[in-house]
């Protein structure tokens, strides 16, 4: 299509206009952050917006401006690629290469790698220039890249560094790793966030002035997306049926060789090397010039080429017929290998698409091993799965080894069902080939997986089988682990201690330091059960794990130590362990243990009276994809909180917690849930039900659980009679000293005199403990006391319908027509939690369904106008 001069001039004006229209405030904010960074207050800026909204254009404008400033700016760019399972740290490896050195240290360890990159960036600032690092499309980032962003966010605050990360915010699932990372990043002092909206209808009309298009129809088609608006306007025709048609029409105007090269480029990825494209597509320089001239492909500013937008690349790739797609990937694979490409993740992708199974195995396994070494466990699991899918040429031993590796990586990212499948498949093969050592090892790890899935009996059976298989083979690291996995099933406490000591001795003898750390953790837990000092053992475990850089074991120590502090009501002593442990796990995306820590913390906050934060943390855990065992404590927290607040959904939550605890069949967890249920029954004046729950808890208390024993006794004294446990405070003063206001109020209820009851009532009302406040009023009236305050007070004082803030938020969104899944995404909670909230809202409004709730809320005028 040939455009006249007027159209060409109009197009140039459009291009400049789209760059800046309705972006003045965003550009001003970025200039401010750059000025702060130049002055030595580093910033990490998160730029969010849908695909095509202009994130890259905004950075291009900023880059041009900053590099023209007198002080000078060094800009280093990297980008994530969503076309395939990414190479860990790919964007930062690009940055490192631009800095003129490699971040890969001799040790190959990620902590050294992270520190090395930070040192490079700080060195670059010594020239007095502002250093900017831009990482685009982090919605496609691997775990290690997200972890490195966390690392930088905590450390750039006093450097002349500006780190900018762009991402799409229109398709993030509640459990998406980026969403989890964002929750951590935004809490860091250097972090700033910038949201780019689409263009308004008025802006689209201004851009379309003088063009032969219907501006309102253009707005409806594009939704105000700047890239899509530009594509349609540049087509020079009326608004087409889709933007894809615009891109394909532009491609159709190319000569056949250039069009074929464009198809190969779409297979190569969003950004690519011109020489690799030339080799893969066998095009001449003139044909390559024609390709660039069509406007779909442009220079990337650092010597390579890129699609002007991913939307365009996807349109070309989607139009590529299957019989052309496979040869294109094969040509790309050959060209990349010939060029010396060492990105096994990329090569594995093209090998798979080309149908080259041998090449898949040749590249996927090293890609998985590299990803695992850098802590990119999702990417490692994906590469192991890819290798297994194309593993027809594998021996049985090789296949079993890959299955074990896949199962191991799955455990880091809370994919426990998948881990169970992989370990079970591996176990069958090890038995088939007669490898007892690998059979026993796989059984041990399968025991751990079954425990996380709350399959307690299956876990115990696997641990016992592991010991039986491995003991005849003598002392090995595998036997040390088997003894550890079985230790909790040893009924006699002395024999259990002997087995733990034996495991530690074998681990030390065979150099199995990960097992040695775990043995020390469990020996510390045993010391706590015996009433002995356990912190020195736990500290020695942490020191060893830290020195040897055993990340999973470091996380294990933090989670285990904080659990002991929480159980012993030593909240102040445990605070540093919690803070350090959570920072360690979040920075490395070790979600299994970060959810453990948050779950325990929610229980502690419930005791300490910070119920809003307890609710937030518990809901955060339940929103995070995790094992049933990791959700158990948070279900208990929410259930008990709802019971104390008098909400109808408490029973459902505590039923779910009991189902998980019974399936897990681990005494401390059974006792935890049963005691919570006993309190809920007591609050409802169901003394018989409360006594039954306590009897069930008492049946699972073991001699090695003194604090659980004391908690059960404390409630037995209240409900069925008994002695005051020596480990727990005997009065409100003692509980107040620990910071446990709710427990102190309960102790006042136990005292029973008028002054104590009135004090308890005030405390319960201040906490929002509606159910307990109601119980106290009933006791006061039964005792014949006068001037009993009417209630409830706290809830109705805050909301005319007695709704919590979260329930009111749910009501607002429910009235707006959102589904439970949409409400869950908006509030960052799980759909199951939304269901509980909706049930509570319907109950408090006294209506049967959502429509009636909306009508009643509108009638009462409680919805935001």
Tab-separated table of C-alpha atoms in Angstrom, residues 283-684:
chain	number	residue	atom	x	y	z
A	283	UNK	CA	18.432	-14.260	3.481
A	284	UNK	CA	20.553	-11.583	1.908
A	285	UNK	CA	21.370	-8.229	3.453
A	286	UNK	CA	18.928	-6.534	1.073
A	287	UNK	CA	16.116	-8.870	2.104
A	288	UNK	CA	16.946	-8.226	5.747
A	289	UNK	CA	16.773	-4.472	5.085
A	290	UNK	CA	13.316	-4.955	3.580
A	291	UNK	CA	12.254	-6.855	6.681
A	292	UNK	CA	13.369	-4.015	8.951
A	293	UNK	CA	11.830	-1.437	6.635
A	294	UNK	CA	8.334	-2.852	6.979
A	295	UNK	CA	8.137	-1.561	10.568
A	296	UNK	CA	7.348	-4.880	12.251
A	297	UNK	CA	10.996	-5.458	13.179
A	298	UNK	CA	13.263	-2.675	14.487
A	299	UNK	CA	16.742	-2.300	15.934
A	300	UNK	CA	17.059	-2.971	19.655
A	301	UNK	CA	19.600	-0.224	20.336
A	302	UNK	CA	22.436	-2.619	21.200
A	303	UNK	CA	23.238	-4.092	17.809
A	304	UNK	CA	20.447	-6.642	17.532
A	305	UNK	CA	16.892	-6.728	16.234
A	306	UNK	CA	13.529	-7.056	17.923
A	307	UNK	CA	9.863	-7.106	17.066
A	308	UNK	CA	8.348	-3.708	17.661
A	309	UNK	CA	5.981	-5.453	20.027
A	310	UNK	CA	5.316	-8.993	21.207
A	311	UNK	CA	1.760	-8.690	19.906
A	312	UNK	CA	3.163	-8.445	16.378
A	313	UNK	CA	5.463	-11.431	16.867
A	314	UNK	CA	2.612	-13.547	18.174
A	315	UNK	CA	0.456	-12.622	15.177
A	316	UNK	CA	3.176	-13.774	12.761
A	317	UNK	CA	3.943	-16.941	14.750
A	318	UNK	CA	0.251	-17.882	14.984
A	319	UNK	CA	-0.098	-17.579	11.209
A	320	UNK	CA	2.743	-20.026	10.630
A	321	UNK	CA	1.332	-23.374	9.439
A	322	UNK	CA	2.452	-26.505	11.285
A	323	UNK	CA	4.352	-27.922	8.314
A	324	UNK	CA	6.414	-24.705	8.199
A	325	UNK	CA	6.819	-24.261	11.934
A	326	UNK	CA	8.862	-27.414	12.628
A	327	UNK	CA	11.494	-26.807	9.904
A	328	UNK	CA	11.764	-23.188	11.059
A	329	UNK	CA	12.618	-24.313	14.588
A	330	UNK	CA	15.085	-26.841	13.185
A	331	UNK	CA	16.836	-24.132	11.168
A	332	UNK	CA	16.945	-21.849	14.201
A	333	UNK	CA	18.372	-24.642	16.352
A	334	UNK	CA	21.129	-25.346	13.839
A	335	UNK	CA	21.960	-21.651	13.481
A	336	UNK	CA	22.109	-21.114	17.239
A	337	UNK	CA	24.366	-24.142	17.762
A	338	UNK	CA	26.633	-22.991	14.939
A	339	UNK	CA	26.851	-19.529	16.503
A	340	UNK	CA	28.146	-21.011	19.758
A	341	UNK	CA	24.957	-20.366	21.761
A	342	UNK	CA	25.281	-21.833	25.268
A	343	UNK	CA	21.710	-21.110	26.392
A	344	UNK	CA	20.543	-24.694	26.884
A	345	UNK	CA	17.046	-23.543	27.883
A	346	UNK	CA	16.594	-21.810	24.547
A	347	UNK	CA	18.132	-24.677	22.597
A	348	UNK	CA	15.880	-27.195	24.365
A	349	UNK	CA	12.831	-25.162	23.362
A	350	UNK	CA	13.750	-25.129	19.688
A	351	UNK	CA	14.774	-28.793	19.783
A	352	UNK	CA	11.369	-29.750	21.176
A	353	UNK	CA	9.512	-27.659	18.605
A	354	UNK	CA	11.661	-29.178	15.847
A	355	UNK	CA	10.834	-32.712	17.026
A	356	UNK	CA	14.514	-33.514	17.720
A	357	UNK	CA	14.268	-35.758	20.813
A	358	UNK	CA	18.012	-36.372	21.052
A	359	UNK	CA	18.685	-32.638	21.065
A	360	UNK	CA	15.987	-32.127	23.696
A	361	UNK	CA	17.802	-34.485	26.057
A	362	UNK	CA	21.152	-32.962	25.147
A	363	UNK	CA	20.002	-29.505	26.235
A	364	UNK	CA	17.044	-29.882	28.639
A	365	UNK	CA	18.944	-31.788	31.320
A	366	UNK	CA	21.857	-29.279	31.555
A	367	UNK	CA	19.282	-26.470	31.505
A	368	UNK	CA	17.483	-28.084	34.424
A	369	UNK	CA	20.686	-28.613	36.377
A	370	UNK	CA	21.750	-25.003	35.845
A	371	UNK	CA	18.330	-23.698	36.864
A	372	UNK	CA	18.340	-25.816	40.016
A	373	UNK	CA	21.808	-24.571	40.966
A	374	UNK	CA	20.593	-20.973	40.687
A	375	UNK	CA	17.418	-21.590	42.683
A	376	UNK	CA	15.095	-21.330	39.670
A	377	UNK	CA	13.190	-24.433	40.735
A	378	UNK	CA	10.075	-23.944	38.584
A	379	UNK	CA	12.254	-23.685	35.512
A	380	UNK	CA	14.306	-26.700	36.618
A	381	UNK	CA	11.149	-28.784	37.054
A	382	UNK	CA	9.870	-27.715	33.631
A	383	UNK	CA	13.121	-28.756	31.958
A	384	UNK	CA	13.212	-32.142	33.724
A	385	UNK	CA	9.591	-32.710	32.671
A	386	UNK	CA	10.516	-31.799	29.083
A	387	UNK	CA	13.403	-34.277	29.099
A	388	UNK	CA	11.172	-37.033	30.444
A	389	UNK	CA	8.518	-36.313	27.834
A	390	UNK	CA	11.081	-36.842	25.086
A	391	UNK	CA	13.025	-39.571	26.861
A	392	UNK	CA	12.313	-42.549	24.597
A	393	UNK	CA	16.064	-43.097	24.280
A	394	UNK	CA	16.716	-43.051	28.027
A	395	UNK	CA	17.779	-46.149	29.911
A	396	UNK	CA	15.593	-47.192	32.842
A	397	UNK	CA	18.186	-45.899	35.302
A	398	UNK	CA	18.453	-42.579	33.502
A	399	UNK	CA	14.694	-42.187	33.527
A	400	UNK	CA	14.461	-42.959	37.246
A	401	UNK	CA	17.211	-40.466	37.966
A	402	UNK	CA	15.352	-37.724	36.090
A	403	UNK	CA	12.115	-38.596	37.882
A	404	UNK	CA	13.860	-38.253	41.250
A	405	UNK	CA	15.317	-34.920	40.159
A	406	UNK	CA	11.884	-33.720	39.032
A	407	UNK	CA	10.350	-34.785	42.332
A	408	UNK	CA	13.061	-32.925	44.227
A	409	UNK	CA	12.499	-29.664	42.318
A	410	UNK	CA	8.728	-29.909	42.707
A	411	UNK	CA	9.086	-29.836	46.493
A	412	UNK	CA	10.715	-26.397	46.384
A	413	UNK	CA	7.672	-24.862	44.724
A	414	UNK	CA	4.943	-26.678	46.686
A	415	UNK	CA	3.948	-28.998	43.845
A	416	UNK	CA	3.483	-31.942	46.143
A	417	UNK	CA	1.067	-34.041	44.109
A	418	UNK	CA	3.459	-33.848	41.162
A	419	UNK	CA	6.376	-34.696	43.446
A	420	UNK	CA	4.522	-37.744	44.764
A	421	UNK	CA	3.894	-38.970	41.215
A	422	UNK	CA	7.531	-38.504	40.164
A	423	UNK	CA	8.932	-40.227	43.259
A	424	UNK	CA	6.482	-43.119	42.962
A	425	UNK	CA	7.401	-43.674	39.306
A	426	UNK	CA	11.095	-43.565	40.174
A	427	UNK	CA	10.573	-46.027	43.045
A	428	UNK	CA	9.019	-48.596	40.718
A	429	UNK	CA	12.012	-48.395	38.381
A	430	UNK	CA	14.625	-48.651	41.140
A	431	UNK	CA	12.893	-51.776	42.381
A	432	UNK	CA	12.717	-53.123	38.844
A	433	UNK	CA	16.465	-52.694	38.257
A	434	UNK	CA	17.357	-53.935	41.733
A	435	UNK	CA	19.097	-50.774	43.019
A	436	UNK	CA	18.415	-50.965	46.758
A	437	UNK	CA	20.321	-47.813	47.621
A	438	UNK	CA	18.293	-45.634	45.246
A	439	UNK	CA	15.102	-47.451	46.218
A	440	UNK	CA	15.676	-46.642	49.891
A	441	UNK	CA	16.581	-43.031	49.143
A	442	UNK	CA	13.446	-42.521	47.054
A	443	UNK	CA	11.325	-44.089	49.786
A	444	UNK	CA	12.721	-41.596	52.310
A	445	UNK	CA	11.860	-38.630	50.152
A	446	UNK	CA	8.475	-40.092	49.311
A	447	UNK	CA	7.829	-40.242	53.058
A	448	UNK	CA	8.486	-36.506	53.295
A	449	UNK	CA	6.206	-35.777	50.340
A	450	UNK	CA	3.384	-37.870	51.807
A	451	UNK	CA	3.683	-35.956	55.091
A	452	UNK	CA	3.282	-32.635	53.293
A	453	UNK	CA	0.191	-34.014	51.580
A	454	UNK	CA	-1.259	-34.879	55.014
A	455	UNK	CA	-1.000	-38.578	54.227
A	456	UNK	CA	0.408	-39.511	57.617
A	457	UNK	CA	0.067	-43.280	57.494
A	458	UNK	CA	1.498	-43.505	53.989
A	459	UNK	CA	4.392	-41.308	55.121
A	460	UNK	CA	5.130	-43.606	58.059
A	461	UNK	CA	4.961	-46.702	55.876
A	462	UNK	CA	7.419	-45.239	53.365
A	463	UNK	CA	9.872	-44.251	56.128
A	464	UNK	CA	9.744	-47.713	57.696
A	465	UNK	CA	10.297	-49.352	54.308
A	466	UNK	CA	13.282	-47.076	53.650
A	467	UNK	CA	14.972	-48.126	56.881
A	468	UNK	CA	14.281	-51.779	56.137
A	469	UNK	CA	15.834	-51.528	52.672
A	470	UNK	CA	18.864	-49.432	53.661
A	471	UNK	CA	19.999	-50.895	56.981
A	472	UNK	CA	21.555	-54.025	55.386
A	473	UNK	CA	23.705	-51.749	53.195
A	474	UNK	CA	25.533	-50.206	56.155
A	475	UNK	CA	26.062	-46.534	57.043
A	476	UNK	CA	25.259	-44.258	54.111
A	477	UNK	CA	23.857	-40.741	53.732
A	478	UNK	CA	20.649	-42.381	52.529
A	479	UNK	CA	20.373	-44.358	55.784
A	480	UNK	CA	20.900	-41.189	57.825
A	481	UNK	CA	17.954	-39.605	56.032
A	482	UNK	CA	15.831	-42.731	56.450
A	483	UNK	CA	16.434	-42.713	60.216
A	484	UNK	CA	15.424	-39.054	60.340
A	485	UNK	CA	12.233	-39.615	58.378
A	486	UNK	CA	11.237	-42.489	60.655
A	487	UNK	CA	12.188	-40.865	63.962
A	488	UNK	CA	8.772	-39.380	64.747
A	489	UNK	CA	7.197	-42.822	64.436
A	490	UNK	CA	9.407	-44.345	67.127
A	491	UNK	CA	7.016	-44.641	70.101
A	492	UNK	CA	9.571	-44.775	72.915
A	493	UNK	CA	11.135	-41.375	73.559
A	494	UNK	CA	14.527	-42.766	74.573
A	495	UNK	CA	14.655	-44.961	71.484
A	496	UNK	CA	13.685	-41.968	69.365
A	497	UNK	CA	16.564	-39.979	70.829
A	498	UNK	CA	18.963	-42.840	70.092
A	499	UNK	CA	17.787	-42.990	66.489
A	500	UNK	CA	18.277	-39.251	66.013
A	501	UNK	CA	21.766	-39.471	67.478
A	502	UNK	CA	22.554	-42.431	65.233
A	503	UNK	CA	21.353	-40.448	62.212
A	504	UNK	CA	23.580	-37.509	63.187
A	505	UNK	CA	26.601	-39.787	63.643
A	506	UNK	CA	26.123	-41.443	60.248
A	507	UNK	CA	25.557	-38.074	58.567
A	508	UNK	CA	28.777	-36.699	60.023
A	509	UNK	CA	30.687	-39.908	59.224
A	510	UNK	CA	29.547	-39.934	55.577
A	511	UNK	CA	29.747	-36.185	54.979
A	512	UNK	CA	25.994	-35.778	54.539
A	513	UNK	CA	25.911	-32.232	55.907
A	514	UNK	CA	22.290	-31.608	54.906
A	515	UNK	CA	21.239	-34.619	56.965
A	516	UNK	CA	23.485	-33.492	59.822
A	517	UNK	CA	21.776	-30.094	59.933
A	518	UNK	CA	18.360	-31.734	59.970
A	519	UNK	CA	19.445	-34.129	62.722
A	520	UNK	CA	20.539	-31.200	64.874
A	521	UNK	CA	17.187	-29.492	64.307
A	522	UNK	CA	15.288	-32.558	65.447
A	523	UNK	CA	17.617	-33.080	68.397
A	524	UNK	CA	16.895	-29.465	69.366
A	525	UNK	CA	13.173	-30.216	69.183
A	526	UNK	CA	13.742	-33.244	71.418
A	527	UNK	CA	15.651	-31.084	73.909
A	528	UNK	CA	12.683	-28.694	73.974
A	529	UNK	CA	10.394	-31.639	74.663
A	530	UNK	CA	12.595	-32.660	77.587
A	531	UNK	CA	12.561	-29.162	79.008
A	532	UNK	CA	16.242	-28.641	78.223
A	533	UNK	CA	17.859	-25.685	76.471
A	534	UNK	CA	17.445	-26.164	72.747
A	535	UNK	CA	18.685	-22.895	71.253
A	536	UNK	CA	22.415	-23.804	71.145
A	537	UNK	CA	21.657	-26.900	69.050
A	538	UNK	CA	19.393	-24.915	66.747
A	539	UNK	CA	22.009	-22.188	66.406
A	540	UNK	CA	24.692	-24.751	65.539
A	541	UNK	CA	22.389	-26.178	62.877
A	542	UNK	CA	21.863	-22.694	61.415
A	543	UNK	CA	25.582	-21.909	61.461
A	544	UNK	CA	26.440	-25.152	59.648
A	545	UNK	CA	23.698	-24.766	57.061
A	546	UNK	CA	24.667	-21.143	56.420
A	547	UNK	CA	28.381	-21.918	56.128
A	548	UNK	CA	27.713	-24.750	53.673
A	549	UNK	CA	25.068	-22.739	51.805
A	550	UNK	CA	22.426	-25.386	52.252
A	551	UNK	CA	19.447	-23.180	51.471
A	552	UNK	CA	16.695	-25.696	52.136
A	553	UNK	CA	18.257	-26.598	55.471
A	554	UNK	CA	18.695	-22.931	56.456
A	555	UNK	CA	14.997	-22.443	55.790
A	556	UNK	CA	14.186	-25.586	57.784
A	557	UNK	CA	16.102	-24.272	60.795
A	558	UNK	CA	14.339	-20.902	60.753
A	559	UNK	CA	10.874	-22.443	60.447
A	560	UNK	CA	11.521	-25.058	63.125
A	561	UNK	CA	13.026	-22.582	65.586
A	562	UNK	CA	10.181	-20.099	65.216
A	563	UNK	CA	7.626	-22.862	65.750
A	564	UNK	CA	9.263	-23.697	69.091
A	565	UNK	CA	9.305	-20.032	70.144
A	566	UNK	CA	5.615	-19.722	69.250
A	567	UNK	CA	4.593	-22.907	71.059
A	568	UNK	CA	6.503	-21.763	74.173
A	569	UNK	CA	4.902	-18.271	74.000
A	570	UNK	CA	8.370	-16.688	73.685
A	571	UNK	CA	7.270	-14.204	71.083
A	572	UNK	CA	9.913	-11.548	71.693
A	573	UNK	CA	12.740	-14.083	71.640
A	574	UNK	CA	11.464	-15.516	68.365
A	575	UNK	CA	10.970	-12.209	66.549
A	576	UNK	CA	14.482	-12.017	65.094
A	577	UNK	CA	14.323	-15.644	63.965
A	578	UNK	CA	11.035	-14.928	62.221
A	579	UNK	CA	12.199	-11.715	60.566
A	580	UNK	CA	15.509	-13.175	59.391
A	581	UNK	CA	13.926	-16.434	58.307
A	582	UNK	CA	11.148	-14.788	56.327
A	583	UNK	CA	13.589	-12.443	54.576
A	584	UNK	CA	15.829	-15.423	53.731
A	585	UNK	CA	12.990	-17.523	52.312
A	586	UNK	CA	11.288	-14.691	50.437
A	587	UNK	CA	14.536	-13.534	48.850
A	588	UNK	CA	15.078	-17.065	47.537
A	589	UNK	CA	11.437	-17.871	46.801
A	590	UNK	CA	11.495	-20.908	49.134
A	591	UNK	CA	7.729	-20.885	49.508
A	592	UNK	CA	7.442	-24.150	51.430
A	593	UNK	CA	9.144	-22.588	54.433
A	594	UNK	CA	7.982	-18.993	54.012
A	595	UNK	CA	4.398	-20.275	54.253
A	596	UNK	CA	5.388	-22.315	57.335
A	597	UNK	CA	6.745	-19.168	58.950
A	598	UNK	CA	3.744	-17.044	58.026
A	599	UNK	CA	1.330	-19.723	59.241
A	600	UNK	CA	3.017	-19.890	62.646
A	601	UNK	CA	3.252	-16.124	62.794
A	602	UNK	CA	-0.496	-15.838	62.261
A	603	UNK	CA	-1.032	-18.035	65.329
A	604	UNK	CA	1.365	-15.873	67.350
A	605	UNK	CA	-0.407	-12.682	66.265
A	606	UNK	CA	-3.718	-14.205	67.293
A	607	UNK	CA	-2.267	-14.691	70.786
A	608	UNK	CA	-0.739	-11.204	70.788
A	609	UNK	CA	-4.030	-9.516	69.873
A	610	UNK	CA	-3.074	-8.246	66.415
A	611	UNK	CA	-6.038	-9.950	64.814
A	612	UNK	CA	-6.127	-7.896	61.619
A	613	UNK	CA	-2.548	-8.856	60.784
A	614	UNK	CA	-3.177	-12.454	61.845
A	615	UNK	CA	-6.098	-12.581	59.410
A	616	UNK	CA	-4.058	-10.975	56.620
A	617	UNK	CA	-1.165	-13.399	57.011
A	618	UNK	CA	-3.398	-16.457	57.273
A	619	UNK	CA	-5.306	-15.462	54.159
A	620	UNK	CA	-2.031	-14.805	52.352
A	621	UNK	CA	-0.896	-18.345	53.140
A	622	UNK	CA	-4.191	-19.845	52.030
A	623	UNK	CA	-3.978	-17.884	48.778
A	624	UNK	CA	-0.473	-19.218	48.093
A	625	UNK	CA	-0.350	-22.630	46.372
A	626	UNK	CA	1.029	-24.832	49.135
A	627	UNK	CA	0.778	-28.286	50.631
A	628	UNK	CA	-2.187	-29.201	52.848
A	629	UNK	CA	0.214	-29.401	55.803
A	630	UNK	CA	1.314	-25.815	55.199
A	631	UNK	CA	-2.288	-24.602	55.048
A	632	UNK	CA	-3.268	-26.325	58.284
A	633	UNK	CA	-2.024	-23.706	60.759
A	634	UNK	CA	-3.598	-20.852	58.789
A	635	UNK	CA	-6.931	-22.652	58.586
A	636	UNK	CA	-6.747	-23.018	62.362
A	637	UNK	CA	-5.909	-19.338	62.835
A	638	UNK	CA	-8.803	-18.172	60.664
A	639	UNK	CA	-11.247	-20.651	62.163
A	640	UNK	CA	-10.393	-19.664	65.716
A	641	UNK	CA	-10.439	-15.971	64.866
A	642	UNK	CA	-13.881	-16.285	63.265
A	643	UNK	CA	-15.122	-18.207	66.309
A	644	UNK	CA	-13.886	-15.488	68.658
A	645	UNK	CA	-15.527	-12.828	66.489
A	646	UNK	CA	-18.800	-14.756	66.420
A	647	UNK	CA	-18.871	-15.499	62.690
A	648	UNK	CA	-20.809	-18.396	61.213
A	649	UNK	CA	-17.982	-19.621	58.966
A	650	UNK	CA	-15.767	-20.619	61.902
A	651	UNK	CA	-17.106	-24.157	62.025
A	652	UNK	CA	-16.456	-24.759	58.327
A	653	UNK	CA	-12.865	-23.537	58.615
A	654	UNK	CA	-12.167	-25.635	61.700
A	655	UNK	CA	-13.733	-28.673	60.038
A	656	UNK	CA	-11.294	-28.257	57.137
A	657	UNK	CA	-8.417	-27.928	59.596
A	658	UNK	CA	-9.496	-31.091	61.432
A	659	UNK	CA	-9.754	-33.072	58.199
A	660	UNK	CA	-6.175	-32.101	57.354
A	661	UNK	CA	-4.895	-32.798	60.882
A	662	UNK	CA	-6.571	-36.208	61.071
A	663	UNK	CA	-5.133	-37.182	57.694
A	664	UNK	CA	-1.697	-35.955	58.729
A	665	UNK	CA	-1.992	-37.894	61.989
A	666	UNK	CA	0.860	-35.949	63.611
A	667	UNK	CA	0.153	-35.365	67.342
A	668	UNK	CA	1.188	-31.684	67.655
A	669	UNK	CA	-1.083	-30.692	64.771
A	670	UNK	CA	-4.007	-32.794	65.971
A	671	UNK	CA	-3.723	-31.212	69.422
A	672	UNK	CA	-3.507	-27.707	67.930
A	673	UNK	CA	-6.729	-28.105	65.968
A	674	UNK	CA	-8.642	-29.982	68.671
A	675	UNK	CA	-7.905	-27.286	71.265
A	676	UNK	CA	-9.029	-24.581	68.819
A	677	UNK	CA	-12.261	-26.488	68.263
A	678	UNK	CA	-12.716	-26.900	72.015
A	679	UNK	CA	-12.503	-23.116	72.445
A	680	UNK	CA	-15.033	-22.592	69.653
A	681	UNK	CA	-17.451	-25.046	71.335
A	682	UNK	CA	-16.949	-23.357	74.702
A	683	UNK	CA	-17.680	-19.948	73.220
A	684	UNK	CA	-20.961	-21.359	71.912
